[in-house]
C-alpha cells in the first residue's frame, strides 16, 4: 500500500510516495512560488500515483481547529500570497482519500519518533532552525495541538549583552526566531551562515539563543529527547556549544542523567537528517490510517 | 468511599479526606517543619480515617521516574532537611493502599480540569505564584511528566530595563521564579507583597515577568486555558495587566479567539481558589482508582 507525503515549506515543497515503514519510493521537490503554481506541481506529481492516504506537514502558522471556519488555512504567515490561504481545502478538491494535515515540525517530530532518533519514546521535541525556527511537540505518544499548535520558535529570549542586532521576526522583533534563524544570522553578520568559519563568534552567539530556547522547553514540557534539525544545524560545532550552555544554565536543578551524564544523546541531530520533514509527512499519512 | 489527600507544600501541609466528586469532608493544615515531625502529623490525621486511596501533591522538584533509585524522593530543593528525602517511601510504610504521587501543581492542574476552571478541557496549565513559581501541565487529558516533570517557574525571562534586582532563585538567580515569586517581590521592594498598594509600580513589573512566562507557555504547549493561583495572584489587579501584556507581545501571531477576543476567560484565577491544591491531591487519589 502506498502513502502520499507533502512537506509544504515556505522555501520549497517536497512530494513523495512511500510505505508504512517509512521508506520513500519516489520524490520530487520544487521551489515554493504562488499557491496556484505550487499546488499545480503537487497535483502533477500525484496524478498517476495510487496513494491510500496523504500526510501534509505544512509551514505555518496554520489553523488546526476542526470547528473553525478557517480550518486548514495557513494563517498569519508573512509569506506573500500564502496568508489566509485554504491549502487543505484546495488539496481536498483533488484527493478523495484520508488526509492528515499538521505543521511541518509536528510531522518531523512524529517521523523521528517512529523511525528516527526518538524510537520508543513517548515524548520529544523536534526543532528546526532554518529560514524560521519552529518546533513539533510530541507528548504521551501524541502530537500536541492544544488551542492552536505550538510555535516554539517565537518565545522570548534574553539578549546577549554585546548583541545589538534588532531581530528579524516581523511579529516580535527579537524573539528566538528573530535572533537565531538563518536569515537573522545572515543579516546580523552580512554573510551567508554557511560561509562563516566554524570558529566565528557567530556560533557562540547562536548557541546562546538556542540554549535558552532548549532550557525553556526542558522546563516547560520535560521532553525525553530534543532533536535539532534544519539548515543552520548542519553546523555541527553548534551541538557541543548548545549542550554546554544548557547544562550550565540548568545548574543542577533538573537532576536527571539525560542532563547530567548523557547530554550528547539527549540533544541530537535528527537521525532522518534532511528527510525528517518528508518522512514526517509520511508518518502523518500513516497515522490517519491507524 | 473516602479518598485521602495531602497537599505537601514547602510552607504548609494540608491533609484531607474527601469524595470522588471533589468534596472535602474534613481537613487539617499545619506548618512544614522537619520531615519527621511533619509526617508524624500526617499520620496522626489519617490514623482513624478509612481511605481507599491517597493522592499527594508534593513540592519539588521530585523524582517521578518509577525506574529510578530515588523514585518518590524530593530532590534538589533548597529547603533544609528535605533535600533527597524519600517522602513517598516513608508514606508507603504507613499506607497500604494505592498512592498517586505527583507535583503539587500537577495535582492542582488536574483538580481544576476535573472540578474547576478547566472542566471539559483536555489541555491547560496551572501556575502557582507564591513562595515559588511552579506549573502543572495537562495535555491530551493527562498530566505531563516526560523526562522528569515540568518546572515551568524556572524559565529564562528578559529583565525589565529599569529593574536592577538580582533575583532570588538559588539555582538561576533571575529566572521567572527568581524575579517574580512572593519572596522576590518582598526582597526587591523591602515590604510584604500584600502591603504594597494596588497601584504600586511593583505590579506592573510583576505582570511584565509573568506575561513573559505565559507567552512562552502559549507558544510551547498552546494550552486551552491558563490558570494562575497562589498567594501573589490574590492581587487581582495583576490579571488585566498580565492579559494586556500577553496580547501585546503575541502581536496577532497566535490568531485564536481565546487571545484576540476572550482573553478574560483564557487567563483566569482558579475556580477552586485556595482549595486548588488540596482538591488536586484528591483528584490524584481518584485517578489512581480509575
Ligand atoms: N550548511 C548550512 N550552514 C549554515 N546555515 C545554513 C546551512 N544550510 C542552510 N542554512 C541556512 O538555513 C536557512 C534555510 O533553512 P532550511 O532548513 O534549509 O530550509 P527552510 O527552513 O526554508 O525549510 C537559510 O537561512 C540558510 O542560510
Ligand atoms: N494577598 C497577597 N498578596 C500578595 N502576596 C501574597 C498574598 N498572600 C500571600 N502572598 C505572598 O505569596 C507567598 C506565599 O504564597 P502561597 O501561595 O500563599 O504559599 P506557598 O507558595 O508557600 O504554598 C508569600 O511570598 C506571600 O508574601
Ligand atoms: Zn517571533
Ligand atoms: Zn530558577
XYZ file of C-alpha atoms and ligand atoms in Angstrom:
636
model
C 0.000 0.000 0.000
C 1.345 3.419 -0.916
C 1.118 6.585 1.120
C 1.494 10.137 -0.097
C 3.522 12.817 1.683
C 3.843 16.552 1.198
C 6.407 18.622 3.019
C 4.994 22.059 2.359
C 7.746 24.532 3.176
C 7.942 28.252 2.715
C 11.072 27.832 0.609
C 10.438 24.530 -1.112
C 7.849 21.792 -1.411
C 8.720 18.098 -1.362
C 6.207 15.486 -2.510
C 6.772 11.780 -2.117
C 5.208 8.356 -2.158
C 6.331 5.827 0.384
C 5.396 2.953 2.616
C 4.110 2.377 6.131
C 7.678 1.526 7.098
C 8.954 4.974 6.310
C 10.605 4.134 3.005
C 10.462 6.859 0.391
C 10.000 5.289 -3.046
C 9.814 8.344 -5.243
C 10.044 12.038 -4.615
C 10.088 15.446 -6.253
C 10.982 18.845 -4.912
C 10.490 22.359 -6.250
C 10.575 25.957 -5.053
C 7.551 27.440 -3.370
C 6.131 30.149 -5.642
C 2.486 31.252 -5.759
C -0.068 28.941 -4.154
C -1.698 28.193 -7.527
C 1.517 27.351 -9.341
C 2.877 25.342 -6.425
C -0.242 23.236 -5.952
C -0.405 22.560 -9.681
C 3.005 20.886 -9.383
C 1.796 18.891 -6.381
C -1.178 17.577 -8.366
C 1.066 16.792 -11.306
C 3.255 14.580 -9.156
C 0.446 12.640 -7.534
C -1.839 12.293 -10.554
C -0.620 8.824 -11.529
C 0.130 7.574 -8.006
C -2.208 5.172 -6.269
C -1.960 6.503 -2.735
C -4.327 5.445 0.037
C -3.742 8.361 2.397
C -1.975 11.695 2.332
C 0.065 13.393 5.054
C 0.870 17.091 4.848
C 3.441 18.752 7.042
C 2.831 22.430 6.384
C 4.649 25.664 7.219
C 2.579 27.920 9.399
C 1.004 29.142 11.424
C -1.942 27.039 10.296
C -5.445 26.635 11.662
C -5.889 23.112 13.052
C -9.160 23.665 14.871
C -11.694 21.459 13.100
C -14.538 23.647 14.366
C -13.049 26.778 12.910
C -14.230 28.425 9.706
C -10.630 28.692 8.615
C -9.647 25.095 9.446
C -6.881 24.002 7.107
C -5.786 27.553 6.277
C -2.306 28.971 6.501
C -3.000 31.993 8.707
C -0.637 34.763 9.828
C 2.404 33.972 7.698
C 4.381 36.919 6.409
C 4.925 34.966 3.154
C 3.321 36.879 0.235
C 0.314 35.161 -1.372
C 0.036 32.478 1.301
C -1.564 34.438 4.089
C -5.095 33.181 4.847
C -4.777 30.561 2.109
C -7.010 27.484 2.327
C -4.358 24.935 1.423
C -6.182 21.935 2.862
C -9.410 22.903 1.106
C -7.609 23.153 -2.240
C -5.945 19.779 -1.762
C -9.231 18.160 -0.771
C -10.644 19.092 -4.171
C -8.166 16.695 -5.731
C -7.704 13.966 -3.176
C -10.620 11.797 -2.161
C -8.624 9.873 0.463
C -7.958 10.366 4.182
C -5.735 13.395 4.714
C -3.743 14.269 7.826
C -2.834 17.919 7.917
C -0.417 19.218 10.551
C 2.542 21.518 10.978
C 5.783 20.592 9.199
C 7.547 20.302 12.533
C 4.835 18.187 14.143
C 5.257 15.886 11.166
C 9.013 15.777 11.649
C 8.585 15.129 15.380
C 6.314 12.181 14.575
C 8.665 10.865 11.908
C 11.610 10.986 14.297
C 9.528 9.251 16.966
C 8.531 6.442 14.588
C 11.630 5.966 12.512
C 14.393 8.257 13.744
C 16.142 9.448 16.902
C 13.094 9.017 19.082
C 12.156 5.389 18.534
C 10.465 4.016 21.633
C 9.997 7.407 23.300
C 6.579 8.848 24.075
C 7.854 12.394 24.494
C 10.197 14.555 22.437
C 10.540 17.896 20.732
C 11.776 18.434 17.191
C 13.106 21.904 16.451
C 14.047 23.156 13.036
C 16.461 26.054 12.756
C 16.332 27.265 9.179
C 14.536 30.094 7.427
C 12.365 30.142 10.508
C 12.511 28.373 13.846
C 9.702 26.008 14.695
C 9.096 23.075 16.961
C 6.953 19.976 16.869
C 5.907 18.679 20.258
C 5.160 15.017 20.934
C 3.830 14.099 24.385
C 2.112 10.977 25.721
C 2.773 9.425 22.312
C 0.703 12.083 20.531
C 1.385 15.320 18.720
C 0.424 18.402 20.675
C -2.079 20.785 19.178
C -3.876 22.321 22.133
C -5.539 25.656 21.455
C -3.805 26.095 18.069
C -0.411 24.435 17.790
C 2.974 25.111 19.334
C 5.007 27.956 17.869
C 8.095 27.278 19.892
C 10.332 29.459 17.735
C 8.681 32.687 18.828
C 9.366 32.567 22.545
C 11.046 35.395 24.402
C 14.802 35.181 24.775
C 17.220 37.361 26.648
C 19.747 39.232 24.506
C 23.424 38.626 24.764
C 24.774 41.847 26.201
C 27.064 42.603 23.284
C 24.428 41.822 20.656
C 22.858 44.948 19.207
C 21.060 43.232 16.320
C 17.397 44.281 16.280
C 15.931 40.922 15.321
C 14.191 39.676 12.209
C 10.754 38.461 13.284
C 8.078 40.658 11.712
C 5.806 39.957 14.686
C 8.141 40.129 17.669
C 11.474 41.507 16.507
C 13.833 39.787 18.886
C 12.085 36.502 19.705
C 14.128 33.307 19.336
C 13.405 33.086 15.604
C 14.101 36.780 15.249
C 17.554 36.383 16.775
C 18.657 32.926 15.665
C 17.071 31.887 12.336
C 19.270 31.541 9.265
C 18.174 34.932 7.884
C 18.847 36.544 11.285
C 22.397 35.210 11.272
C 22.817 36.420 7.711
C 21.514 39.909 8.399
C 23.498 40.277 11.617
C 26.847 39.366 10.067
C 26.178 40.354 6.470
C 27.234 36.975 5.149
C 25.576 33.651 4.408
C 25.653 31.497 7.540
C 27.334 28.614 5.757
C 30.192 30.927 4.753
C 31.013 31.835 8.338
C 34.076 29.999 9.654
C 33.438 27.236 12.172
C 35.139 29.208 14.941
C 33.369 32.504 14.214
C 31.857 34.177 17.278
C 28.502 33.949 15.478
C 28.156 30.302 16.530
C 28.676 31.010 20.174
C 26.000 33.686 19.969
C 23.717 31.297 18.071
C 24.203 28.699 20.803
C 23.418 31.358 23.409
C 19.955 31.862 21.933
C 19.191 28.271 21.063
C 20.255 27.060 24.515
C 17.810 29.495 26.085
C 15.052 28.042 23.968
C 16.024 24.500 24.891
C 16.209 25.293 28.593
C 12.703 26.672 28.402
C 11.422 23.618 26.534
C 13.023 21.324 29.105
C 11.481 23.257 31.977
C 8.042 23.520 30.422
C 7.488 20.104 28.855
C 10.369 17.965 30.112
C 10.809 16.122 26.792
C 12.674 12.834 26.720
C 14.736 13.977 23.741
C 15.453 17.193 21.873
C 16.110 16.881 18.154
C 17.586 19.845 16.316
C 17.312 19.902 12.532
C 17.136 22.457 9.711
C 19.843 24.112 7.623
C 21.565 26.001 10.430
C 22.039 22.839 12.491
C 24.271 21.447 9.754
C 26.891 23.471 11.564
C 27.661 20.581 13.856
C 30.005 22.637 16.005
C 26.817 24.161 17.420
C 25.891 20.980 19.281
C 28.654 20.980 21.917
C 28.226 24.724 22.408
C 24.487 24.371 22.940
C 24.771 21.344 25.234
C 27.308 23.104 27.433
C 25.145 26.199 27.815
C 22.035 24.145 28.572
C 23.787 22.255 31.353
C 25.326 25.423 32.748
C 22.047 27.246 32.860
C 20.042 24.401 34.395
C 22.782 24.377 37.018
C 21.825 21.037 38.541
C 18.195 21.938 39.036
C 16.898 19.251 36.705
C 18.762 16.349 38.217
C 18.317 13.710 35.572
C 21.018 11.644 33.950
C 19.931 12.854 30.493
C 21.177 16.275 31.519
C 23.941 15.410 33.949
C 25.533 12.457 32.130
C 24.037 11.774 28.718
C 23.523 15.202 27.243
C 25.188 14.081 23.981
C 22.343 11.595 23.483
C 19.709 13.995 24.707
C 20.255 16.939 22.365
C 20.823 15.420 18.942
C 20.773 15.930 15.191
C 17.820 14.134 13.532
C 18.527 10.528 12.642
C 16.469 11.056 9.480
C 18.599 14.078 8.591
C 17.252 16.073 5.667
C 14.445 13.540 5.325
C 12.913 14.342 8.708
C 10.326 16.605 7.088
C 9.193 14.346 4.266
C 9.321 11.179 6.378
C 7.311 13.097 8.919
C 4.629 13.828 6.341
C 4.643 10.120 5.523
C 4.194 9.344 9.219
C 1.232 11.723 9.266
C -0.306 9.798 6.369
C 0.242 6.532 8.183
C -1.324 7.895 11.370
C -4.593 8.723 9.670
C -4.981 5.054 8.703
C -4.323 3.731 12.215
C -15.926 5.704 49.586
C -13.401 8.071 51.082
C -10.218 9.321 49.491
C -7.205 10.819 51.208
C -5.368 13.915 50.014
C -2.094 15.528 51.027
C -1.013 18.907 49.741
C 2.631 18.792 50.742
C 3.906 22.351 50.490
C 7.205 23.859 51.485
C 5.410 26.292 53.800
C 2.470 24.243 54.976
C 0.918 20.808 54.674
C -2.791 20.235 54.206
C -4.329 16.798 54.748
C -7.920 15.988 53.906
C -10.449 13.279 53.322
C -12.968 13.724 50.568
C -15.066 12.094 47.902
C -14.779 11.183 44.242
C -16.839 14.267 43.487
C -14.222 16.620 44.849
C -15.958 17.367 48.147
C -13.631 17.894 51.090
C -15.213 16.405 54.243
C -12.529 17.085 56.802
C -9.158 18.747 56.710
C -6.214 19.824 58.786
C -3.294 22.112 57.997
C -0.008 22.771 59.769
C 3.366 24.366 59.092
C 6.053 22.371 57.358
C 8.880 21.754 59.823
C 11.280 18.809 59.764
C 10.290 15.816 57.643
C 9.919 13.572 60.719
C 7.738 15.972 62.677
C 5.642 16.873 59.658
C 4.969 13.283 58.626
C 4.036 12.385 62.190
C 1.230 14.937 61.984
C 0.136 13.494 58.656
C -0.109 10.007 60.144
C -1.963 11.374 63.146
C -4.620 12.851 60.920
C -5.178 9.762 58.808
C -4.887 7.126 61.516
C -8.642 6.821 62.111
C -9.767 7.528 58.541
C -10.914 4.734 56.291
C -9.453 5.926 52.998
C -9.256 3.733 49.897
C -6.586 5.690 48.023
C -4.210 8.544 48.698
C -3.187 11.420 46.449
C -0.121 13.505 47.225
C 0.612 16.786 45.524
C 4.165 17.487 46.615
C 6.509 20.468 46.411
C 9.558 19.736 44.364
C 11.492 19.018 42.395
C 10.606 15.375 42.955
C 11.705 12.197 41.228
C 8.758 10.676 39.337
C 10.697 8.116 37.315
C 9.498 4.737 38.517
C 12.708 3.117 37.313
C 14.893 5.443 39.311
C 16.557 4.528 42.600
C 15.305 7.784 44.028
C 11.701 7.459 42.818
C 9.424 9.271 45.224
C 12.187 11.477 46.627
C 12.170 15.227 46.920
C 15.418 16.028 45.097
C 17.152 19.383 44.572
C 15.056 21.578 46.847
C 16.860 24.326 48.709
C 14.567 23.649 51.700
C 16.678 22.496 54.690
C 16.122 18.878 55.749
C 14.009 17.969 52.736
C 16.691 17.593 50.106
C 16.953 13.988 48.886
C 14.183 12.949 51.248
C 12.230 9.777 50.418
C 8.791 11.145 51.207
C 6.868 8.549 49.205
C 8.843 5.694 50.767
C 8.075 6.992 54.258
C 4.377 7.335 53.496
C 4.227 3.858 51.996
C 5.332 2.437 55.333
C 2.039 3.616 56.785
C -0.431 3.367 53.933
C -1.215 0.025 52.369
C -3.497 1.489 49.708
C -2.959 2.801 46.156
C -0.985 6.043 46.247
C -0.665 8.621 43.478
C 2.351 10.829 43.963
C 2.846 13.892 41.779
C 3.854 17.526 41.936
C 1.592 19.904 43.862
C 0.956 21.879 40.708
C 0.204 18.827 38.578
C -2.349 17.957 41.237
C -3.843 21.433 41.085
C -3.938 21.298 37.284
C -5.836 18.010 37.463
C -8.198 19.316 40.128
C -9.000 22.393 38.049
C -9.545 20.197 34.990
C -11.977 17.909 36.863
C -13.794 20.291 39.128
C -12.644 23.857 38.489
C -11.934 26.337 35.684
C -10.958 23.677 33.184
C -13.964 21.385 33.165
C -14.289 19.764 29.760
C -10.843 20.810 28.552
C -8.129 18.311 27.659
C -5.320 20.867 27.846
C -4.433 23.527 30.380
C -1.659 24.857 32.558
C -1.959 25.714 36.238
C 0.645 28.113 37.564
C 1.107 28.977 41.188
C 2.807 32.243 42.080
C 3.638 32.101 45.750
C 6.782 31.263 47.707
C 7.943 29.714 44.463
C 6.560 29.630 40.960
C 5.561 26.280 39.534
C 3.316 24.941 36.844
C 1.276 21.809 36.325
C 0.807 20.841 32.704
C -2.192 18.877 31.467
C -2.204 17.790 27.821
C -4.285 15.238 25.925
C -6.286 14.798 29.124
C -3.219 13.648 31.061
C -0.673 15.229 33.351
C 2.716 15.755 31.755
C 5.716 14.132 33.339
C 8.100 13.465 30.465
C 11.742 13.096 31.431
C 11.159 14.386 34.983
C 8.286 16.832 35.356
C 7.762 20.407 34.229
C 9.452 23.136 36.251
C 7.818 25.996 34.445
C 8.754 28.559 37.066
C 12.455 28.398 36.293
C 12.422 29.511 32.656
C 14.544 32.360 31.350
C 12.920 35.767 31.306
C 14.160 39.067 29.969
C 14.717 41.762 32.569
C 12.764 44.954 32.551
C 15.342 47.584 31.703
C 14.881 49.601 34.878
C 14.935 46.522 37.136
C 18.279 46.034 38.856
C 17.118 43.353 41.308
C 19.494 40.390 41.157
C 16.883 37.658 41.516
C 16.121 35.177 44.271
C 16.451 31.721 42.724
C 19.355 29.858 44.334
C 19.861 27.921 41.090
C 19.397 30.546 38.391
C 19.262 33.944 40.020
C 16.993 35.805 37.657
C 14.732 33.076 36.244
C 10.977 33.708 36.363
C 10.715 32.451 39.935
C 13.803 34.427 40.859
C 12.235 37.649 39.614
C 8.542 37.216 40.328
C 7.890 34.932 43.327
C 6.440 36.390 46.516
C 9.847 36.462 48.242
C 11.393 38.152 45.173
C 8.788 40.915 45.324
C 9.398 41.257 49.035
C 13.164 41.459 48.701
C 13.045 43.866 45.769
C 10.764 46.376 47.464
C 11.607 45.665 51.096
C 7.962 45.171 52.047
C 5.488 42.304 52.167
C 3.776 41.999 48.782
C 0.298 42.244 50.313
C 1.230 45.576 51.873
C 2.093 47.166 48.530
C -0.648 49.473 47.257
C -2.718 48.193 44.316
C -1.309 50.872 42.017
C 2.327 50.373 43.025
C 4.733 50.017 40.104
C 5.654 46.598 41.542
C 2.539 45.069 39.989
C 3.326 46.308 36.540
C 6.794 44.819 36.857
C 5.321 41.588 38.198
C 2.992 41.430 35.199
C 5.979 42.044 32.913
C 7.646 38.859 34.120
C 4.560 36.706 34.433
C 3.354 37.712 30.961
C 6.673 36.588 29.517
C 6.212 33.228 31.153
C 2.660 32.922 29.851
C 3.665 33.905 26.323
C 6.277 31.161 26.388
C 3.801 28.594 27.697
C 1.317 29.564 24.988
C 3.946 29.264 22.279
C 5.368 25.992 23.544
C 2.299 24.000 24.580
C -0.656 26.024 23.298
C -2.821 25.285 26.362
C -6.574 25.765 26.160
C -6.601 27.663 29.439
C -4.094 29.260 31.792
C -4.981 29.247 35.474
C -2.993 31.454 37.831
C -3.183 30.701 41.537
C -1.047 31.110 44.645
C -0.738 33.916 47.171
C 0.586 36.590 44.825
C -2.321 36.131 42.397
C -4.704 37.289 45.116
C -3.696 40.689 43.848
C -6.449 40.638 41.270
C -5.256 43.848 39.626
C -2.490 41.680 38.150
C -4.890 39.905 35.798
C -5.714 42.788 33.447
C -2.070 43.864 33.433
C -0.896 40.365 32.520
C -3.579 39.822 29.882
C -2.742 43.092 28.176
C 0.972 42.323 28.026
C 0.372 38.811 26.714
C -1.797 40.093 23.875
C 0.652 42.884 23.076
C 3.607 40.567 22.908
C 1.907 37.882 20.825
C 1.060 40.743 18.470
C -1.504 38.829 16.445
C 0.774 35.905 15.721
C -1.397 33.398 17.558
C -4.638 34.247 15.839
C -7.139 32.480 18.046
C -10.227 33.970 19.618
C -9.024 32.946 23.090
C -6.258 35.511 22.674
C -7.895 38.061 20.411
C -11.390 38.163 21.933
C -11.756 36.079 25.074
C -8.533 36.655 26.944
C -10.517 37.329 30.165
C -11.755 33.715 30.057
C -8.416 32.359 28.936
C -6.142 33.643 31.705
C -8.069 33.134 34.921
C -7.915 32.761 38.678
C -8.588 29.163 39.809
C -12.246 28.337 40.252
C -11.261 26.210 43.253
C -9.397 29.174 44.751
C -7.318 28.274 47.782
C -8.584 24.698 47.517
C -6.944 24.060 44.144
C -4.010 22.302 45.808
C -5.905 20.035 48.196
C -8.678 19.270 45.680
C -5.897 18.476 43.247
C -4.436 15.942 45.641
C -7.915 14.468 45.953
C -8.123 14.272 42.160
C -4.792 12.434 42.164
C -6.224 9.912 44.617
C -9.268 9.457 42.439
C -7.128 8.964 39.338
C -5.272 6.028 40.832
C -8.570 4.177 41.250
C -9.746 4.789 37.664
N 25.080 24.322 5.956
C 24.494 25.400 6.451
N 25.102 26.114 7.418
C 24.527 27.201 7.931
N 23.355 27.670 7.566
C 22.681 27.006 6.618
C 23.212 25.840 6.020
N 22.309 25.392 5.111
C 21.270 26.241 5.164
N 21.493 27.216 6.068
C 20.605 28.336 6.411
O 19.342 27.804 6.792
C 18.271 28.526 6.172
C 17.459 27.559 5.337
O 16.988 26.564 6.188
P 16.476 25.176 5.674
O 16.195 24.342 6.850
O 17.493 24.646 4.703
O 15.161 25.499 4.842
P 13.703 26.003 5.331
O 13.785 26.449 6.742
O 13.378 27.129 4.405
O 12.842 24.812 5.139
C 18.915 29.629 5.367
O 18.852 30.840 6.120
C 20.351 29.197 5.199
O 21.215 30.299 5.187
N -2.754 38.604 49.322
C -1.479 38.541 48.917
N -0.959 39.494 48.137
C 0.301 39.440 47.702
N 1.157 38.464 48.017
C 0.708 37.489 48.812
C -0.617 37.458 49.292
N -0.764 36.335 50.043
C 0.431 35.708 50.024
N 1.316 36.399 49.285
C 2.717 36.046 49.024
O 2.754 34.743 48.445
C 3.765 33.962 49.054
C 3.143 32.725 49.660
O 2.477 32.037 48.648
P 1.342 30.980 48.938
O 0.799 30.555 47.620
O 0.374 31.566 49.899
O 2.095 29.770 49.654
P 3.144 28.697 49.127
O 3.647 29.106 47.793
O 4.229 28.682 50.148
O 2.374 27.412 49.079
C 4.464 34.834 50.071
O 5.660 35.334 49.483
C 3.485 35.963 50.321
O 4.162 37.185 50.565
Zn 8.560 35.893 16.526
Zn 15.240 29.158 38.978
